[in-house]
Coordinates of C-alpha atoms and ligand atoms in Angstrom, one line a residue:
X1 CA -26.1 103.3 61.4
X2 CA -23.8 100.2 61.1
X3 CA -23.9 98.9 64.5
X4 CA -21.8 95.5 64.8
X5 CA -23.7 92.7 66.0
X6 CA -22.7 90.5 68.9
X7 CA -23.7 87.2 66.3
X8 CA -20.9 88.5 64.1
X9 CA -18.1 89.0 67.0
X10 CA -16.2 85.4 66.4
X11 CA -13.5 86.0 69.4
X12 CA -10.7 83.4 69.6
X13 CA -7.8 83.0 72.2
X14 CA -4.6 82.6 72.1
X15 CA -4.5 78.6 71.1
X16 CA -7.2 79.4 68.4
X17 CA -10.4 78.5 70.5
X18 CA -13.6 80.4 71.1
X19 CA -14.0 82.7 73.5
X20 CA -17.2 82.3 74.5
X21 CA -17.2 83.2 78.3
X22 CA -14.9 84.8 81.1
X23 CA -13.8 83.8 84.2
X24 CA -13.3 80.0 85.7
X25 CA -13.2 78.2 89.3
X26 CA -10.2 79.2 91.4
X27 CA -10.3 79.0 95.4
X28 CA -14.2 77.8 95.6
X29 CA -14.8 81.3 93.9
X30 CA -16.5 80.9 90.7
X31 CA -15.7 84.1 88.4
X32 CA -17.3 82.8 85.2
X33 CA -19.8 84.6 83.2
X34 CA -21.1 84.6 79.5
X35 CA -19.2 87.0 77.4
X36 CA -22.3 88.0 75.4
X37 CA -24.0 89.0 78.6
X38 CA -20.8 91.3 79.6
X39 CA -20.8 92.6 75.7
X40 CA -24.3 93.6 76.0
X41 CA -23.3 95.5 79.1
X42 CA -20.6 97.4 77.7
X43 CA -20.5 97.3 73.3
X44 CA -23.8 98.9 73.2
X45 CA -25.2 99.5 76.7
X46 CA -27.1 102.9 76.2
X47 CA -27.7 104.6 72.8
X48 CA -28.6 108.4 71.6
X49 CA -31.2 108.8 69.1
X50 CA -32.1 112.4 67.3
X51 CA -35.9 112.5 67.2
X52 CA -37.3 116.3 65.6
X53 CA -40.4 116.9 67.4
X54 CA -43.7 117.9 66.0
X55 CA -45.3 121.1 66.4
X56 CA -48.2 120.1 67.7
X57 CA -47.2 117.7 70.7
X58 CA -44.3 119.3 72.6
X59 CA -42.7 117.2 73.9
X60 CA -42.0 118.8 77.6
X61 CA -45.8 119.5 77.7
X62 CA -45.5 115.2 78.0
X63 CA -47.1 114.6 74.7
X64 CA -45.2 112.8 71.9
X65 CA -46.6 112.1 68.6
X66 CA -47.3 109.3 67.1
X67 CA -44.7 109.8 64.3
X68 CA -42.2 110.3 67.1
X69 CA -43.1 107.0 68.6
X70 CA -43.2 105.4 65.8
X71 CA -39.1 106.7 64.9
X72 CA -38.4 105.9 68.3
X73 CA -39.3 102.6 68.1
X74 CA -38.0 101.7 64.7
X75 CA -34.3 103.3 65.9
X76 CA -34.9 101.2 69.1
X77 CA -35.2 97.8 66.8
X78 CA -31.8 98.8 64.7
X79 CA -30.7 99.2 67.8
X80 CA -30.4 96.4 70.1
X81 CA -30.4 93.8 67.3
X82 CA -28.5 90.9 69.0
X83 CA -27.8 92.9 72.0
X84 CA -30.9 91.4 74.1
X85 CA -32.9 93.8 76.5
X86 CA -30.3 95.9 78.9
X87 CA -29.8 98.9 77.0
X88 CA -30.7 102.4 78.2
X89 CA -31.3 105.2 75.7
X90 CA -31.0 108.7 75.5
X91 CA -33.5 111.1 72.8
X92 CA -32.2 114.0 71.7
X93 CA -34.6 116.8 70.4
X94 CA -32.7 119.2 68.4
X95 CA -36.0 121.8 68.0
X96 CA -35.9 122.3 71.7
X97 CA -32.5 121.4 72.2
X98 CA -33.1 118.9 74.8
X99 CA -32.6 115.7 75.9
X100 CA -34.4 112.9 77.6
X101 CA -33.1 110.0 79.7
X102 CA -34.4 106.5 80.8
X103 CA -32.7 104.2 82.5
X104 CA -33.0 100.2 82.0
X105 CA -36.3 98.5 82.8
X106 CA -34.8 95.2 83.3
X107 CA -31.6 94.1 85.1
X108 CA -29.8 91.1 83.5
X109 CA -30.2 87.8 85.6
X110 CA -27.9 87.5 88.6
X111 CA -27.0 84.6 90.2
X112 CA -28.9 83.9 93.4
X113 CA -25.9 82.8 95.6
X114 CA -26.2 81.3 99.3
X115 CA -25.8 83.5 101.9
X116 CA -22.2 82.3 102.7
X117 CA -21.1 82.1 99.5
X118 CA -22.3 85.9 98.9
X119 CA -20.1 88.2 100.1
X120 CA -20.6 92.2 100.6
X121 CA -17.5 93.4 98.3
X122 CA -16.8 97.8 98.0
X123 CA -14.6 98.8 94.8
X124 CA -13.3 101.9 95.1
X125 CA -12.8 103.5 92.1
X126 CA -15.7 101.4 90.7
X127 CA -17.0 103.9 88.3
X128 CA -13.3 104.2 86.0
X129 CA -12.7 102.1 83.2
X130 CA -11.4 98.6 85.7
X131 CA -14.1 99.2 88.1
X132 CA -16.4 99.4 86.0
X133 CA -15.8 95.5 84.6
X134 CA -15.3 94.5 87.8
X135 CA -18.5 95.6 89.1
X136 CA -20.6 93.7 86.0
X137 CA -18.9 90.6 86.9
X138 CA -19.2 90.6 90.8
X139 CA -22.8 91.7 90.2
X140 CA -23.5 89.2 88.0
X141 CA -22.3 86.4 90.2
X142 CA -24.5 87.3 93.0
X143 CA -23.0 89.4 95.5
X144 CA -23.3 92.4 96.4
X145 CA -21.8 95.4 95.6
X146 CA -20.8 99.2 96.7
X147 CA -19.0 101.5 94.7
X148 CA -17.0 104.3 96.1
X149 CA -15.7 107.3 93.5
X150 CA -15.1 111.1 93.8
X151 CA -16.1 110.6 90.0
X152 CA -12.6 112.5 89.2
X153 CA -11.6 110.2 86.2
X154 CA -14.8 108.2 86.2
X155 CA -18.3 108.5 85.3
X156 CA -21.5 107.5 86.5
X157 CA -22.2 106.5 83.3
X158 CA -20.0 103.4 83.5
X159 CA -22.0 101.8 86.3
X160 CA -25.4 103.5 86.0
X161 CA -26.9 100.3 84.0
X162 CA -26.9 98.5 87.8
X163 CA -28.3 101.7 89.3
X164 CA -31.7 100.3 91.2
X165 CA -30.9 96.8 91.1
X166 CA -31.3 95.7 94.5
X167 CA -27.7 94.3 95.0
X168 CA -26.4 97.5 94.1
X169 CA -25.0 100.7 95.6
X170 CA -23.1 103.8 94.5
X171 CA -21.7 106.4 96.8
X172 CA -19.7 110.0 95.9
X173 CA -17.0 109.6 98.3
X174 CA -13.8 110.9 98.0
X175 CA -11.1 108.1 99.6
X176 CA -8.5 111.0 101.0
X177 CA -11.5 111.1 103.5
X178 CA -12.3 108.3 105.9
X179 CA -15.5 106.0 105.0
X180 CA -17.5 103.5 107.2
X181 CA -18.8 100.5 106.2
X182 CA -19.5 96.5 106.9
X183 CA -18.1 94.5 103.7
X184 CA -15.9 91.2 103.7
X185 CA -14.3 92.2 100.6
X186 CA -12.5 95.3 99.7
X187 CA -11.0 96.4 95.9
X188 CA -8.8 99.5 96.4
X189 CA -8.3 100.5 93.0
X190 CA -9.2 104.7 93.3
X191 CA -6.6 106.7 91.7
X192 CA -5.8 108.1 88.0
X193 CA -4.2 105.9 86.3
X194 CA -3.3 107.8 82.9
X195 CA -0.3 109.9 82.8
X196 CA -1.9 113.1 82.1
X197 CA -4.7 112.4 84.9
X198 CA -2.3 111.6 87.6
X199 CA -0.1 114.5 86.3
X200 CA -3.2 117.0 86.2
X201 CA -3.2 117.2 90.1
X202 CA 0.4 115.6 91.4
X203 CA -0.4 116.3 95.2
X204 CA -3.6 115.1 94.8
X205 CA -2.4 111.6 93.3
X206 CA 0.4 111.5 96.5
X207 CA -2.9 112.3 98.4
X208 CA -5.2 109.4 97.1
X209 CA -2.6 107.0 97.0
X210 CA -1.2 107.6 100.7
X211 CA -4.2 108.9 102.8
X212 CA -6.7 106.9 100.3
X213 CA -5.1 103.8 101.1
X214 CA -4.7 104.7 104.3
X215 CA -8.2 105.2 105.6
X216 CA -9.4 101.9 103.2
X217 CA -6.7 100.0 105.0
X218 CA -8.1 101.7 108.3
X219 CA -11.6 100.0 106.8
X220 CA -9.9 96.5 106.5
X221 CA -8.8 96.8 109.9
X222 CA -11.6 97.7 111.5
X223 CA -14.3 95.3 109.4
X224 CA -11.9 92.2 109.5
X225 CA -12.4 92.6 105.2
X226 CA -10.2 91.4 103.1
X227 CA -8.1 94.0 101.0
X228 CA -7.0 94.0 97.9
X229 CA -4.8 96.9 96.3
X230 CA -4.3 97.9 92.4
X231 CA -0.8 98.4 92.3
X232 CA 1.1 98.8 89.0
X233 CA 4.0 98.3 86.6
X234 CA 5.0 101.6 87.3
X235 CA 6.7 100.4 90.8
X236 CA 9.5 99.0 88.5
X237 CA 9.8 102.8 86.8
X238 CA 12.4 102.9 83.9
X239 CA 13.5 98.9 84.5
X240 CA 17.1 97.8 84.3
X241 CA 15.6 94.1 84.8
X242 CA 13.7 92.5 81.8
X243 CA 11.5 90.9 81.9
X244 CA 10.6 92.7 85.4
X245 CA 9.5 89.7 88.2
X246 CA 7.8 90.9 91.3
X247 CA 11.0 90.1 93.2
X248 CA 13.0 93.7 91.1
X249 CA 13.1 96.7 93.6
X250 CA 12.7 99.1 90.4
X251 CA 14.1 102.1 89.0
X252 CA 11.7 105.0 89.7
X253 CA 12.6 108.8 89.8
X254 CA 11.7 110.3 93.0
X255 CA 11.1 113.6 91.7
X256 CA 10.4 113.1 87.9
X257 CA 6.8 113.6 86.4
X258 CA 5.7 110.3 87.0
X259 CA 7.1 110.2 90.6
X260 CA 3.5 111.1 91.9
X261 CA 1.5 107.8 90.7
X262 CA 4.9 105.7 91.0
X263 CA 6.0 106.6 94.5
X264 CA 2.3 107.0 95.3
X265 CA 2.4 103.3 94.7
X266 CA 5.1 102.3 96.2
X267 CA 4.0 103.7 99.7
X268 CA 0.6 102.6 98.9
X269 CA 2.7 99.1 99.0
X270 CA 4.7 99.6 101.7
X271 CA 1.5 101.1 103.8
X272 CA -0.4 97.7 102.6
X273 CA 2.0 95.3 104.1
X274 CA 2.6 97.3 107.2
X275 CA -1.0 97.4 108.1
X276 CA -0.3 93.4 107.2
X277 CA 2.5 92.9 109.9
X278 CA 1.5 95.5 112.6
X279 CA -2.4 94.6 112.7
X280 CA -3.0 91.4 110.6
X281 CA -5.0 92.8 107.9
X282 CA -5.6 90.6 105.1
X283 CA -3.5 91.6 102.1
X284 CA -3.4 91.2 98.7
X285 CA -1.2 93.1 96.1
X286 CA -2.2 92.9 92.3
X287 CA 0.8 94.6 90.2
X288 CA -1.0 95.9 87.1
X289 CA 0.5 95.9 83.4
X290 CA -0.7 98.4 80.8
X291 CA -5.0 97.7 80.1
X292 CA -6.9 98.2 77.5
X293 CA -10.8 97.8 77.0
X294 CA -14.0 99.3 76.2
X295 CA -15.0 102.0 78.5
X296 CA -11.4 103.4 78.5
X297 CA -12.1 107.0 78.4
X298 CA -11.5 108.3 75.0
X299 CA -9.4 111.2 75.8
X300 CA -7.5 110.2 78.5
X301 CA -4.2 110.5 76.9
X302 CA -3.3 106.5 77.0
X303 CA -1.4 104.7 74.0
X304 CA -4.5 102.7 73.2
X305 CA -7.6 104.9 73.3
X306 CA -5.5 107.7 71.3
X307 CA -4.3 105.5 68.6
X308 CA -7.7 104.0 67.8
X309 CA -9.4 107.5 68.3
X310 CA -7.1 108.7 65.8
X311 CA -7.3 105.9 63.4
X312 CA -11.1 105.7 63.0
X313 CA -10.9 109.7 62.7
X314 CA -8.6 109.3 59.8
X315 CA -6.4 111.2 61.9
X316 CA -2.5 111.3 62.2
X317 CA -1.2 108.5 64.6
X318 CA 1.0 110.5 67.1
X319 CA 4.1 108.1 68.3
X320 CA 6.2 109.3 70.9
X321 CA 9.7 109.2 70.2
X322 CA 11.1 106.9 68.1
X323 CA 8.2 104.6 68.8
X324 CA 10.8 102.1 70.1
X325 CA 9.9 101.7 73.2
X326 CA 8.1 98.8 74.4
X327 CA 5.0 97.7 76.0
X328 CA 2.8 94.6 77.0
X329 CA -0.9 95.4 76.8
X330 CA -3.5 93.3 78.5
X331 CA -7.0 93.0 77.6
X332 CA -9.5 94.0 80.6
X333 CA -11.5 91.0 81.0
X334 CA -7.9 88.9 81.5
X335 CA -7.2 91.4 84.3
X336 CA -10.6 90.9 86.0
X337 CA -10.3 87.2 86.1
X338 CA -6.5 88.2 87.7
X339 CA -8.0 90.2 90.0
X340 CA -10.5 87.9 91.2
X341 CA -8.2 85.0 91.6
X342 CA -5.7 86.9 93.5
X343 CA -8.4 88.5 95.8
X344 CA -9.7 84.6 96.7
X345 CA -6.4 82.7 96.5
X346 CA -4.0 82.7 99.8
X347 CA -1.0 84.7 98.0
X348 CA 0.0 87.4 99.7
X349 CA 2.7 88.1 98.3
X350 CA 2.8 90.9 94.9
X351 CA 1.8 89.7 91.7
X352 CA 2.4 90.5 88.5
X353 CA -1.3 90.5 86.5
X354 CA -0.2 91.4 82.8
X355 CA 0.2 90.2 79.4
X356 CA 3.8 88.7 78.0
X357 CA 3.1 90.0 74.5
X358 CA 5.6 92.9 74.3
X359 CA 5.4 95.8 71.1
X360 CA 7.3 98.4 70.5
X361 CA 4.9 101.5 70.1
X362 CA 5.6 101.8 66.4
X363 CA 4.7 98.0 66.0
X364 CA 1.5 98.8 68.3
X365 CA 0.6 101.7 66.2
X366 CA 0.8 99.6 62.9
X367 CA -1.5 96.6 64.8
X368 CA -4.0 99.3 65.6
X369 CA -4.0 101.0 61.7
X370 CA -4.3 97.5 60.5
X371 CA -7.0 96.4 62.9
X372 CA -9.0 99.4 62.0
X373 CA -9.2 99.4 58.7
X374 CA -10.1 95.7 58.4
X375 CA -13.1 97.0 60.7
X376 CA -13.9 99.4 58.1
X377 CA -13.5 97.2 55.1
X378 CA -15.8 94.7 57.2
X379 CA -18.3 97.2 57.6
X380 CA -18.3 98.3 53.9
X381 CA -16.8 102.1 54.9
X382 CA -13.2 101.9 54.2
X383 CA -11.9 105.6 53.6
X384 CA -9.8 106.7 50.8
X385 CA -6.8 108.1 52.7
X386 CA -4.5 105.7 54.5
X387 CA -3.8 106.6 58.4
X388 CA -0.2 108.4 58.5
X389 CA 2.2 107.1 61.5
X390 CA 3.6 110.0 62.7
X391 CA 7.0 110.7 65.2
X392 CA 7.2 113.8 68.0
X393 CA 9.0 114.4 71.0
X394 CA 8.7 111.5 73.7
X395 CA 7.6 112.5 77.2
X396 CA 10.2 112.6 79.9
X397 CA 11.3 109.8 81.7
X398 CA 8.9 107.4 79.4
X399 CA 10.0 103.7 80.7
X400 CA 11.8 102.3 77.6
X401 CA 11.0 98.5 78.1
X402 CA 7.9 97.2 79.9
X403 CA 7.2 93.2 79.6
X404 CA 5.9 90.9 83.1
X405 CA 7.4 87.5 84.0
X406 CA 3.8 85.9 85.1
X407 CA 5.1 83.2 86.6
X408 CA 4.3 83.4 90.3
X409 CA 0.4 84.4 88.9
X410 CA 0.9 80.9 87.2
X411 CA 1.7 78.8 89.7
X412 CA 0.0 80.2 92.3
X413 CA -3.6 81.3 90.6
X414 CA -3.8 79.2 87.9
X415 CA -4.0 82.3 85.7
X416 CA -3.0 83.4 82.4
X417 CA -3.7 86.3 79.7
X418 CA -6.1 84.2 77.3
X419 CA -6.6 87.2 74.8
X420 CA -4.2 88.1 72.0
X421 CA -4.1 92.0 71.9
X422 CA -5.5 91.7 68.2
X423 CA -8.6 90.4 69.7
X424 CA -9.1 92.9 72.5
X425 CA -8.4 95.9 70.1
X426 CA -11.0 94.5 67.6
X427 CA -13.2 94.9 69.9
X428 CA -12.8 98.0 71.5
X429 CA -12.9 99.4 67.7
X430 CA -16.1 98.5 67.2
X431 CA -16.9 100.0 70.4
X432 CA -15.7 102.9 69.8
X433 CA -17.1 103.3 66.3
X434 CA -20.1 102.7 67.7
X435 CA -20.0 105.6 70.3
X436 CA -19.0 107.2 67.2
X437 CA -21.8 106.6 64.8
X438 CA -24.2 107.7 67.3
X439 CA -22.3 111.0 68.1
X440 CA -21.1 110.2 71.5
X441 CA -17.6 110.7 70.9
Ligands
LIG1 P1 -9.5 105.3 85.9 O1 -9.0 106.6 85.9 O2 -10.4 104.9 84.7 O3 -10.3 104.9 87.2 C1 -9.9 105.4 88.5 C2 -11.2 105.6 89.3 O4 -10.9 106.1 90.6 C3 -12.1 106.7 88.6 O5 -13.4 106.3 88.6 C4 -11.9 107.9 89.5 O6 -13.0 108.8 89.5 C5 -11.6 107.2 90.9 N1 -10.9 108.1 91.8 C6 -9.7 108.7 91.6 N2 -9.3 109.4 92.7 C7 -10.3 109.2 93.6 C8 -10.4 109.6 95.0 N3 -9.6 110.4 95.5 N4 -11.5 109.1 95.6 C9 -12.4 108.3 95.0 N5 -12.3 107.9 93.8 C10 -11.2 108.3 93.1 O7 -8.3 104.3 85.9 P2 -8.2 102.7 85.7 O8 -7.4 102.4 84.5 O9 -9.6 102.1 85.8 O10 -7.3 102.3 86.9 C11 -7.9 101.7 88.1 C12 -6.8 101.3 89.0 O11 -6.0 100.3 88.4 C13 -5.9 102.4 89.5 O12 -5.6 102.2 90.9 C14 -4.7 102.3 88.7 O13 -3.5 102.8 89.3 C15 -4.6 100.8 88.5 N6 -3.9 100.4 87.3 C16 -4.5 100.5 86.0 C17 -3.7 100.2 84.9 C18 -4.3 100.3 83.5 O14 -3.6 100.0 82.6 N7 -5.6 100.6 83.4 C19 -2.4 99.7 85.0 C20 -1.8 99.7 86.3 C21 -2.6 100.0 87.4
LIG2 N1 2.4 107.0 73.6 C1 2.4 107.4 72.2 N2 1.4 108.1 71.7 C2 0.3 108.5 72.4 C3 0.2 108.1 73.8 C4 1.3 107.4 74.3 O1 3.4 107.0 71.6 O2 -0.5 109.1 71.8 C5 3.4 106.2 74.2 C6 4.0 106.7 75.5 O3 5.0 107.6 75.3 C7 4.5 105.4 76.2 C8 3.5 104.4 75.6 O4 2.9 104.9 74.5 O5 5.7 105.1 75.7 C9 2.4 104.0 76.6 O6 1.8 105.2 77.1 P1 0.6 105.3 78.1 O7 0.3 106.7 78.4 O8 -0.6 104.5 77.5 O9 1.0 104.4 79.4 P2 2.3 104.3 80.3 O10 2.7 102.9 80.1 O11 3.4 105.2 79.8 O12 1.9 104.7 81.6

């Protein structure tokens, strides 16, 4: 198994310097964190190993033999090499066909925060792919969290590394319902967000973006909490404004395919500010350009996880269209930062949280091929065949330009992307070949 090493990940920004941790100081809120603690959370965080039982221990009679132990361990050493100690594992036994969990013994070290610097913070939708890294960081920093998810798009999976840690909590709970709780902090961010989840189930994303936000609102309200809502790019629809500044009303079809997570939005928005002017609540809108990271489900349907599958499969690249269409893409951990900032700062106001570096898809899909196969190469198992870029029919109403002005996040957070999209697509590669080589994917 050639499973990268977090010592060989040299990560550099976009002026050329180290990336060595996440986060920074903004509004007496201190979001920083060690990357390599976060990688070890996410790159490698739980592992399946194939162990054939012997005959003469069975292993659901609770025996295991020596031998076994012994594979165990060795696969265990391969394993978290460089990784440190927060990995999970799974063992497979093909004789019996089953399959046998544990969950971490040891939390990583969280900071111990005073009791009016920690606040009680619930993400909704903390179990999907931004949740997820928002719960490692807000965990790590001290404070303590609840997660709230109907587990539609997201997994337990994502999260279950904190399950048991005292600071922790995770609750099935779907938000079209109304939920109690005391928290000072609220992160809205439940709904689909790829197009084929949100189109699985229209009324159902019209749902969880109207009554969902309604009852968290309802929440704010009621706890005095602070809210903060995901909101999206998608507001701006098809845009006749580029690049698109929070201040464009947007060109969105109001009956088209996409209208369901778009409009959804958009009243989601206009809810937000009215519970804002009618009762006060504390608001804060995050507009969200395209994101990409590990833990992106694999199949989800977005640009990113489907070009990279594809790639590392030696599959076809399927571009949509004429592939000249455009997009920024933003790595996660820039958004997380974003997020945080906004959710501390005094800005009430919309704001764009996105990357300026704009591809066309066909541009995107060569940066992924070439990405990939310099993985490969580095990891001595460069196949024969080059990766064909491949053209079909483009979906309908597929926004033709997509770029934010980040300005206002600027100015008024202090904030701005610090990964290059080669960097953030490096590493979700080797993320993903790594869920690969142990046949997770
Ligand atoms: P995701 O699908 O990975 O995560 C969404 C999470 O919400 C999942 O865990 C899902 O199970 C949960 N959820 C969905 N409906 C729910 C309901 N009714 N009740 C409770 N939980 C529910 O998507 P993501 O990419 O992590 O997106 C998170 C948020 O960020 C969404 O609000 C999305 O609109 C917004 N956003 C994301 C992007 C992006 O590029 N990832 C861009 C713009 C906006
Ligand atoms: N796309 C593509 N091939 C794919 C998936 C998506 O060419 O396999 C295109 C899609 O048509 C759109 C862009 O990539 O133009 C981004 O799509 P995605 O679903 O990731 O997000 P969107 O920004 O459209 O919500």
């Amino acid at each position: 198994m050639d499973s990268p090493s977090v010592e060989k990940i040299h990560t550099m920004d976009k002026e050329g310097n180290e990336i060595t941790s996440v986060g920074f100081e903004r509004f007496g809120f201190d979001s920083a964190v060690q990357l390599d603690v976060l990688r070890s959370l996410y790159l490698r965080p739980h592992y399946v190993t194939t162990i054939h039982s012997s005959l003469n221990s069975p292993k659901l009679n609770g025996g295991s033999s020596k031998r076994e132990q012994e594979e165990e361990e060795h696969e265990h050493a391969r394993f978290i090499q460089g990784f440190g100690l927060y990995q999970s594992k799974s063992i497979y036994h093909p004789d019996d066909h089953s399959i046998s969990y544990t969950t971490l013994s040891r939390f990583p070290p969280v900071k111990l925060l005073a009791p009016d610097k920690r606040k009680r913070i619930l993400v909704t939708g903390g179990a999907g792919f931004v949740g997820s890294h928002l719960v490692d960081r807000l965990m790590l920093l001290g404070h303590d969290v609840t997660v709230l998810d109907n587990f539609f798009t997201g997994s337990k999976t994502t999260v279950s590394h904190w399950v048991g840690h005292p600071n922790f909590e995770m609750v099935r709970h779907d938000v079209v319902e109304p939920f109690m709780i005391e928290c000072d902090q609220i992160y809205h961010l439940a709904c689909p967000a790829s197009p084929p989840h949100y189109q699985y189930n229209p009324v159902k994303t019209v749902k969880t973006s109207f009554m969902g936000t309604l009852n968290m609102l309802g929440l704010a309200k009621r706890t005095k909490a602070r809210f903060l809502i995901s909101s999206t790019s998608e507001v701006y629809g098809d845009p006749e404004v580029h690049p698109q500044t929070e201040d464009y009303w947007g060109h969105v079809n109001p009956i088209g395919p996409r209208a369901c997570y778009d409009e959804g939005k958009r009243v989601a928005e206009t809810l937000t500010y009215g519970f804002q002017s009618q009762d006060g609540v504390d608001v804060r809108v995050a507009r969200i350009f395209n994101t990409f990271g590990p833990r992106m489900n694999p199949f989800d349907g977005r640009v990113v996880s489907n070009f990279i599958i594809q790639a590392l499969k030696g599959e076809d690249m399927t571009v949509f269209g004429d592939g000249k269409q455009t997009r920024s893409f933003q790595y996660i951990h820039d958004l997380i930062d974003g997020l945080i900032a906004l959710m501390n700062s005094n800005e009430t106001r919309p704001v764009n949280i996105g990357n300026g570096d704009e591809f066309t898809i066909g541009e995107f899909a060569e940066l992924v091929r070439d990405v990939v196969e310099k993985v490969q190469e580095e990891d001595g198992c460069k196949p024969a065949r080059k990766v064909e870029i491949i053209y079909g029919p483009i979906p309908k109403d597929d926004p033709q330009r997509r770029r934010p002005d980040t300005t206002r996040a600027k100015e008024t957070l202090g904030w701005q992307p610090r990964w290059t999209v080669r960097m953030g697509v490096e590493e979700m590669v080797r993320y993903y070949k790594a869920k690969m080589a142990e046949g997770s994917i």
